[in-house]
Every structure is written in C-alpha cells, then in structure tokens.
PDB file of C-alpha atoms in Angstrom:
ATOM      1  CA  VAL C   1     116.106 135.583 202.098  1.00 95.00           C
ATOM      2  CA  THR C   2     113.331 137.342 199.567  1.00 95.00           C
ATOM      3  CA  LEU C   3     112.851 140.607 198.484  1.00 95.00           C
ATOM      4  CA  HIS C   4     110.921 141.972 195.714  1.00 95.00           C
ATOM      5  CA  ARG C   5     109.866 145.335 196.811  1.00 94.00           C
ATOM      6  CA  ALA C   6     110.551 148.144 194.017  1.00 94.00           C
ATOM      7  CA  GLU C   7     112.147 150.187 196.860  1.00 92.00           C
ATOM      8  CA  ASN C   8     114.897 147.483 197.527  1.00 93.00           C
ATOM      9  CA  THR C   9     115.261 146.528 194.539  1.00 95.00           C
ATOM     10  CA  ASP C  10     114.931 149.663 192.266  1.00 95.00           C
ATOM     11  CA  GLU C  11     117.251 151.706 193.853  1.00 93.00           C
ATOM     12  CA  PRO C  12     121.335 150.699 193.235  1.00 96.00           C
ATOM     13  CA  ASP C  13     122.076 151.969 196.744  1.00 93.00           C
ATOM     14  CA  ILE C  14     119.732 150.045 198.120  1.00 93.00           C
ATOM     15  CA  LEU C  15     119.909 147.419 196.915  1.00 95.00           C
ATOM     16  CA  THR C  16     123.848 146.977 196.450  1.00 94.00           C
ATOM     17  CA  SER C  17     123.805 147.632 199.917  1.00 91.00           C
ATOM     18  CA  ILE C  18     120.854 144.878 200.934  1.00 92.00           C
ATOM     19  CA  ILE C  19     123.652 142.440 199.434  1.00 94.00           C
ATOM     20  CA  GLN C  20     126.473 143.819 200.457  1.00 92.00           C
ATOM     21  CA  ASP C  21     125.138 142.994 204.027  1.00 90.00           C
ATOM     22  CA  LEU C  22     124.076 139.575 202.776  1.00 92.00           C
ATOM     23  CA  VAL C  23     127.107 138.912 201.861  1.00 93.00           C
ATOM     24  CA  SER C  24     129.059 139.097 205.428  1.00 89.00           C
ATOM     25  CA  VAL C  25     126.183 137.265 207.258  1.00 89.00           C
ATOM     26  CA  SER C  26     126.189 134.952 204.389  1.00 92.00           C
ATOM     27  CA  LYS C  27     130.102 134.067 206.030  1.00 91.00           C
ATOM     28  CA  LYS C  28     128.668 133.212 208.472  1.00 87.00           C
ATOM     29  CA  TRP C  29     124.989 131.073 208.029  1.00 88.00           C
ATOM     30  CA  PRO C  30     124.290 129.605 204.500  1.00 93.00           C
ATOM     31  CA  VAL C  31     121.671 132.382 202.271  1.00 95.00           C
ATOM     32  CA  VAL C  32     119.284 131.063 199.954  1.00 97.00           C
ATOM     33  CA  PHE C  33     118.182 133.484 198.366  1.00 97.00           C
ATOM     34  CA  PRO C  34     114.396 131.649 195.523  1.00 97.00           C
ATOM     35  CA  LEU C  35     114.651 135.308 193.409  1.00 96.00           C
ATOM     36  CA  HIS C  36     112.121 137.204 192.254  1.00 95.00           C
ATOM     37  CA  PRO C  37     111.837 138.338 188.202  1.00 96.00           C
ATOM     38  CA  ARG C  38     112.054 141.625 189.524  1.00 95.00           C
ATOM     39  CA  THR C  39     115.065 141.303 191.401  1.00 97.00           C
ATOM     40  CA  GLU C  40     117.102 138.298 189.324  1.00 97.00           C
ATOM     41  CA  ALA C  41     116.384 142.272 186.574  1.00 97.00           C
ATOM     42  CA  ALA C  42     117.920 144.961 188.974  1.00 97.00           C
ATOM     43  CA  LEU C  43     121.111 142.974 190.221  1.00 98.00           C
ATOM     44  CA  LYS C  44     121.920 142.313 186.508  1.00 98.00           C
ATOM     45  CA  LYS C  45     121.721 145.741 186.452  1.00 97.00           C
ATOM     46  CA  PHE C  46     123.661 147.500 188.493  1.00 98.00           C
ATOM     47  CA  ASP C  47     125.962 144.016 188.617  1.00 97.00           C
ATOM     48  CA  LEU C  48     125.240 142.410 191.490  1.00 98.00           C
ATOM     49  CA  TYR C  49     124.204 139.186 190.307  1.00 98.00           C
ATOM     50  CA  PRO C  50     127.669 138.153 190.036  1.00 98.00           C
ATOM     51  CA  LEU C  51     128.610 138.614 193.539  1.00 97.00           C
ATOM     52  CA  ALA C  52     124.847 137.093 194.881  1.00 97.00           C
ATOM     53  CA  GLU C  53     125.811 133.819 192.806  1.00 97.00           C
ATOM     54  CA  LYS C  54     129.082 134.154 194.109  1.00 98.00           C
ATOM     55  CA  ASN C  55     127.837 134.130 198.370  1.00 97.00           C
ATOM     56  CA  PHE C  56     124.301 133.074 198.045  1.00 97.00           C
ATOM     57  CA  LEU C  57     122.265 130.409 197.162  1.00 97.00           C
ATOM     58  CA  LEU C  58     119.921 131.644 194.429  1.00 97.00           C
ATOM     59  CA  LEU C  59     117.523 129.451 193.437  1.00 97.00           C
ATOM     60  CA  PRO C  60     113.972 130.052 191.114  1.00 96.00           C
ATOM     61  CA  PRO C  61     111.330 131.274 192.606  1.00 95.00           C
ATOM     62  CA  LEU C  62     109.192 129.166 194.214  1.00 94.00           C
ATOM     63  CA  GLY C  63     106.548 127.787 194.987  1.00 93.00           C
ATOM     64  CA  TYR C  64     103.840 127.914 198.489  1.00 93.00           C
ATOM     65  CA  PHE C  65     105.005 125.044 199.452  1.00 95.00           C
ATOM     66  CA  ASP C  66     108.616 124.766 198.172  1.00 95.00           C
ATOM     67  CA  MET C  67     108.614 128.072 200.123  1.00 93.00           C
ATOM     68  CA  VAL C  68     107.236 126.577 203.412  1.00 93.00           C
ATOM     69  CA  ASN C  69     109.177 123.880 202.950  1.00 94.00           C
ATOM     70  CA  LEU C  70     112.411 126.220 202.682  1.00 94.00           C
ATOM     71  CA  LEU C  71     110.905 128.355 206.003  1.00 94.00           C
ATOM     72  CA  LYS C  72     110.344 125.559 208.315  1.00 94.00           C
ATOM     73  CA  ASP C  73     114.218 123.732 207.454  1.00 92.00           C
ATOM     74  CA  SER C  74     115.643 127.574 208.328  1.00 91.00           C
ATOM     75  CA  VAL C  75     117.335 129.290 211.127  1.00 86.00           C
ATOM     76  CA  ALA C  76     115.206 132.784 210.870  1.00 89.00           C
ATOM     77  CA  VAL C  77     114.060 134.448 207.084  1.00 93.00           C
ATOM     78  CA  ALA C  78     114.544 138.299 205.733  1.00 93.00           C
ATOM     79  CA  THR C  79     112.046 139.114 203.791  1.00 93.00           C
ATOM     80  CA  ASP C  80     110.174 142.113 202.664  1.00 92.00           C
ATOM     81  CA  SER C  81     106.934 140.401 202.080  1.00 89.00           C
ATOM     82  CA  GLY C  82     103.917 140.526 204.616  1.00 84.00           C
ATOM     83  CA  GLY C  83     102.813 137.356 204.279  1.00 87.00           C
ATOM     84  CA  LEU C  84     106.203 135.490 204.561  1.00 90.00           C
ATOM     85  CA  GLN C  85     106.565 137.516 207.869  1.00 89.00           C
ATOM     86  CA  LYS C  86     102.787 136.184 209.489  1.00 89.00           C
ATOM     87  CA  GLU C  87     104.535 132.278 207.906  1.00 91.00           C
ATOM     88  CA  ALA C  88     107.752 132.424 210.011  1.00 90.00           C
ATOM     89  CA  PHE C  89     105.611 133.199 212.671  1.00 88.00           C
ATOM     90  CA  PHE C  90     103.886 130.246 212.163  1.00 89.00           C
ATOM     91  CA  LEU C  91     106.991 127.793 212.308  1.00 90.00           C
ATOM     92  CA  ARG C  92     108.703 130.134 214.925  1.00 90.00           C
ATOM     93  CA  LYS C  93     111.336 131.373 213.093  1.00 90.00           C
ATOM     94  CA  ILE C  94     112.935 134.674 213.809  1.00 87.00           C
ATOM     95  CA  CYS C  95     111.545 137.403 211.002  1.00 90.00           C
ATOM     96  CA  PHE C  96     113.643 140.714 209.966  1.00 91.00           C
ATOM     97  CA  THR C  97     111.685 142.533 207.761  1.00 91.00           C
ATOM     98  CA  LEU C  98     113.639 143.970 204.803  1.00 92.00           C
ATOM     99  CA  ARG C  99     111.170 147.198 205.591  1.00 90.00           C
ATOM    100  CA  ASN C 100     110.264 150.582 207.656  1.00 89.00           C
ATOM    101  CA  GLU C 101     107.360 149.041 207.991  1.00 89.00           C
ATOM    102  CA  THR C 102     105.322 145.730 208.620  1.00 89.00           C
ATOM    103  CA  GLU C 103     102.580 144.963 208.818  1.00 88.00           C
ATOM    104  CA  TRP C 104     102.245 142.693 211.549  1.00 85.00           C
ATOM    105  CA  GLY C 105     103.256 144.462 214.674  1.00 84.00           C
ATOM    106  CA  GLU C 106     101.822 142.306 217.376  1.00 85.00           C
ATOM    107  CA  LEU C 107     104.356 139.946 216.034  1.00 86.00           C
ATOM    108  CA  ILE C 108     107.152 142.312 216.534  1.00 82.00           C
ATOM    109  CA  GLU C 109     106.103 143.703 220.809  1.00 85.00           C
ATOM    110  CA  ALA C 110     105.969 139.642 221.021  1.00 84.00           C
ATOM    111  CA  GLY C 111     109.605 139.147 219.420  1.00 84.00           C
ATOM    112  CA  TRP C 112     109.594 137.988 216.183  1.00 81.00           C
ATOM    113  CA  ASN C 113     109.858 139.898 213.708  1.00 87.00           C
ATOM    114  CA  ARG C 114     112.125 143.189 213.493  1.00 87.00           C
ATOM    115  CA  LEU C 115     112.319 145.406 211.583  1.00 87.00           C
ATOM    116  CA  VAL C 116     115.958 146.319 209.233  1.00 88.00           C
ATOM    117  CA  PRO C 117     114.914 149.354 207.582  1.00 85.00           C
ATOM    118  CA  PRO C 118     116.719 148.747 204.325  1.00 79.00           C
ATOM    119  CA  GLY C 119     119.548 150.730 203.549  1.00 72.00           C
ATOM    120  CA  LEU C 120     121.454 151.145 207.136  1.00 69.00           C
ATOM    121  CA  PRO C 121     125.366 149.681 206.980  1.00 61.00           C
ATOM    122  CA  SER C 122     125.055 146.190 208.280  1.00 63.00           C
ATOM    123  CA  GLY C 123     121.545 146.667 209.555  1.00 71.00           C
ATOM    124  CA  ILE C 124     120.317 143.240 208.507  1.00 76.00           C
ATOM    125  CA  ALA C 125     123.579 141.506 209.804  1.00 73.00           C
ATOM    126  CA  ASN C 126     123.981 143.752 213.061  1.00 73.00           C
ATOM    127  CA  ALA C 127     119.916 143.257 213.761  1.00 73.00           C
ATOM    128  CA  ILE C 128     121.291 139.220 213.162  1.00 73.00           C
ATOM    129  CA  GLN C 129     123.695 139.611 215.765  1.00 68.00           C
ATOM    130  CA  ASP C 130     121.413 141.658 218.461  1.00 67.00           C
ATOM    131  CA  PHE C 131     117.633 140.337 218.005  1.00 63.00           C
ATOM    132  CA  CYS C 132     119.089 135.589 217.853  1.00 63.00           C
ATOM    133  CA  SER C 133     119.701 136.328 221.592  1.00 64.00           C
ATOM    134  CA  PHE C 134     115.844 138.236 221.837  1.00 66.00           C
ATOM    135  CA  PRO C 135     113.316 136.796 224.564  1.00 64.00           C
ATOM    136  CA  ARG C 136     110.155 135.627 222.091  1.00 65.00           C
ATOM    137  CA  LYS C 137     106.277 135.515 223.958  1.00 65.00           C
ATOM    138  CA  SER C 138     104.868 132.406 222.819  1.00 73.00           C
ATOM    139  CA  ILE C 139     101.106 134.366 221.276  1.00 66.00           C
ATOM    140  CA  LEU C 140      98.318 133.642 220.118  1.00 66.00           C
ATOM    141  CA  PRO C 141      96.882 136.706 217.726  1.00 67.00           C
ATOM    142  CA  TYR C 142      94.111 134.316 216.426  1.00 69.00           C
ATOM    143  CA  GLY C 143      92.668 132.863 219.328  1.00 69.00           C
ATOM    144  CA  ASP C 144      93.269 130.132 221.652  1.00 75.00           C
ATOM    145  CA  GLY C 145      90.917 127.459 218.358  1.00 78.00           C
ATOM    146  CA  ASN C 146      87.366 127.870 220.258  1.00 82.00           C
ATOM    147  CA  ALA C 147      85.944 130.783 218.268  1.00 81.00           C
ATOM    148  CA  ALA C 148      83.006 127.936 217.903  1.00 85.00           C
ATOM    149  CA  GLU C 149      81.801 127.486 221.124  1.00 86.00           C
ATOM    150  CA  LYS C 150      82.051 130.712 222.246  1.00 83.00           C
ATOM    151  CA  ILE C 151      80.590 131.013 219.584  1.00 84.00           C
ATOM    152  CA  VAL C 152      77.873 129.447 220.837  1.00 86.00           C
ATOM    153  CA  PHE C 153      77.499 130.191 224.821  1.00 85.00           C
ATOM    154  CA  ALA C 154      77.594 133.563 223.300  1.00 85.00           C
ATOM    155  CA  LEU C 155      74.600 133.269 221.536  1.00 84.00           C
ATOM    156  CA  LYS C 156      72.504 130.917 223.466  1.00 84.00           C
ATOM    157  CA  ASN C 157      73.174 133.260 226.145  1.00 83.00           C
ATOM    158  CA  GLN C 158      71.233 135.794 224.254  1.00 79.00           C
ATOM    159  CA  GLY C 159      68.880 133.657 223.086  1.00 62.00           C
ATOM    160  CA  LEU C 160      68.236 133.944 226.943  1.00 59.00           C
ATOM    161  CA  ARG C 161      68.464 136.963 227.808  1.00 61.00           C
ATOM    162  CA  THR C 162      65.864 137.803 224.954  1.00 57.00           C
ATOM    163  CA  GLY C 163      63.730 134.847 226.297  1.00 57.00           C
ATOM    164  CA  LYS C 164      64.517 133.399 222.666  1.00 55.00           C
TER     165      LYS C 164
END
C-alpha cells in the first residue's frame, strides 16, 4: 500500500475508512505499507497510527529501486500514486487505485487496474475479492519495441515519394 494524496490523508473520515478497510484486508493477506511523511503525520493526528502499526508492516519511505523490488514480490498493490500504477502494470501486478480517476485508462480497460474511490465501506476488500479473478489482457501501450525500424522505414518511403 502507498497513500499520500491530500484527498486521502487530510480528511479523517476518508483516511479512517481506508485504514479500516485495509485492516480487513490484512486478515487475509499481509499488508506492507511504506509510509509517506504526510500519511504518517495524518495517521498520528487522527489517532489511527496504533491501528495501522498493529495490523500492517509499516516501513519508512522507500527509494525507487526498493519500492520496485517490494512491488515485484507482491501479489497486488493498493495506491493513490500515478507512477506506481504504471510500475505495477510493467511488473504484471494487479493495482487498486485509491482515487476517483486515473491517468492510465488503458490499464483499467485491459483489466490490470481497478478504481476504488476512497471512503466506500469495504471498497478495497470487495475490489480485491472480486477483481483478482478477472481476466487481464496483455497489452503493449508503448508499441512492440520496433519503433526505430518503423521510423527508418517511414523515412525511406517518404524519401522515395519526394524523389530524394
């Protein structure tokens, strides 16, 4: 789990709902939670830190490579981070995005990502239960790795058409 956006951390009702839902998830799967400083402060401010500490493996903020390593060994990720959603896809991990929207609609369409709007009772737990069995499509959102060859081919063909 990663959580840092103001809309999730600054509203006590929303943060409480997310934490309680993650506690429910932790009964079935271990929850590893690198804490962003904003999130840690909010958990303490709203007296949720003891609950989190009791039910999750809380870690300090992680650097990029440590985070990718953690993600690589996970079953799935719940996050409000735009970047981690894409990293999850690259590692073929299911992602639950704790937001109302995402920058990566293609990942939702392909079945790798599910939006879980914050504050819904049991939203995360229900999403995990329902979504883990959904089929996922293999997609190539950045092409097939042959861009250079295609560009050279297009340039050569353009040159032929212009007589150069």
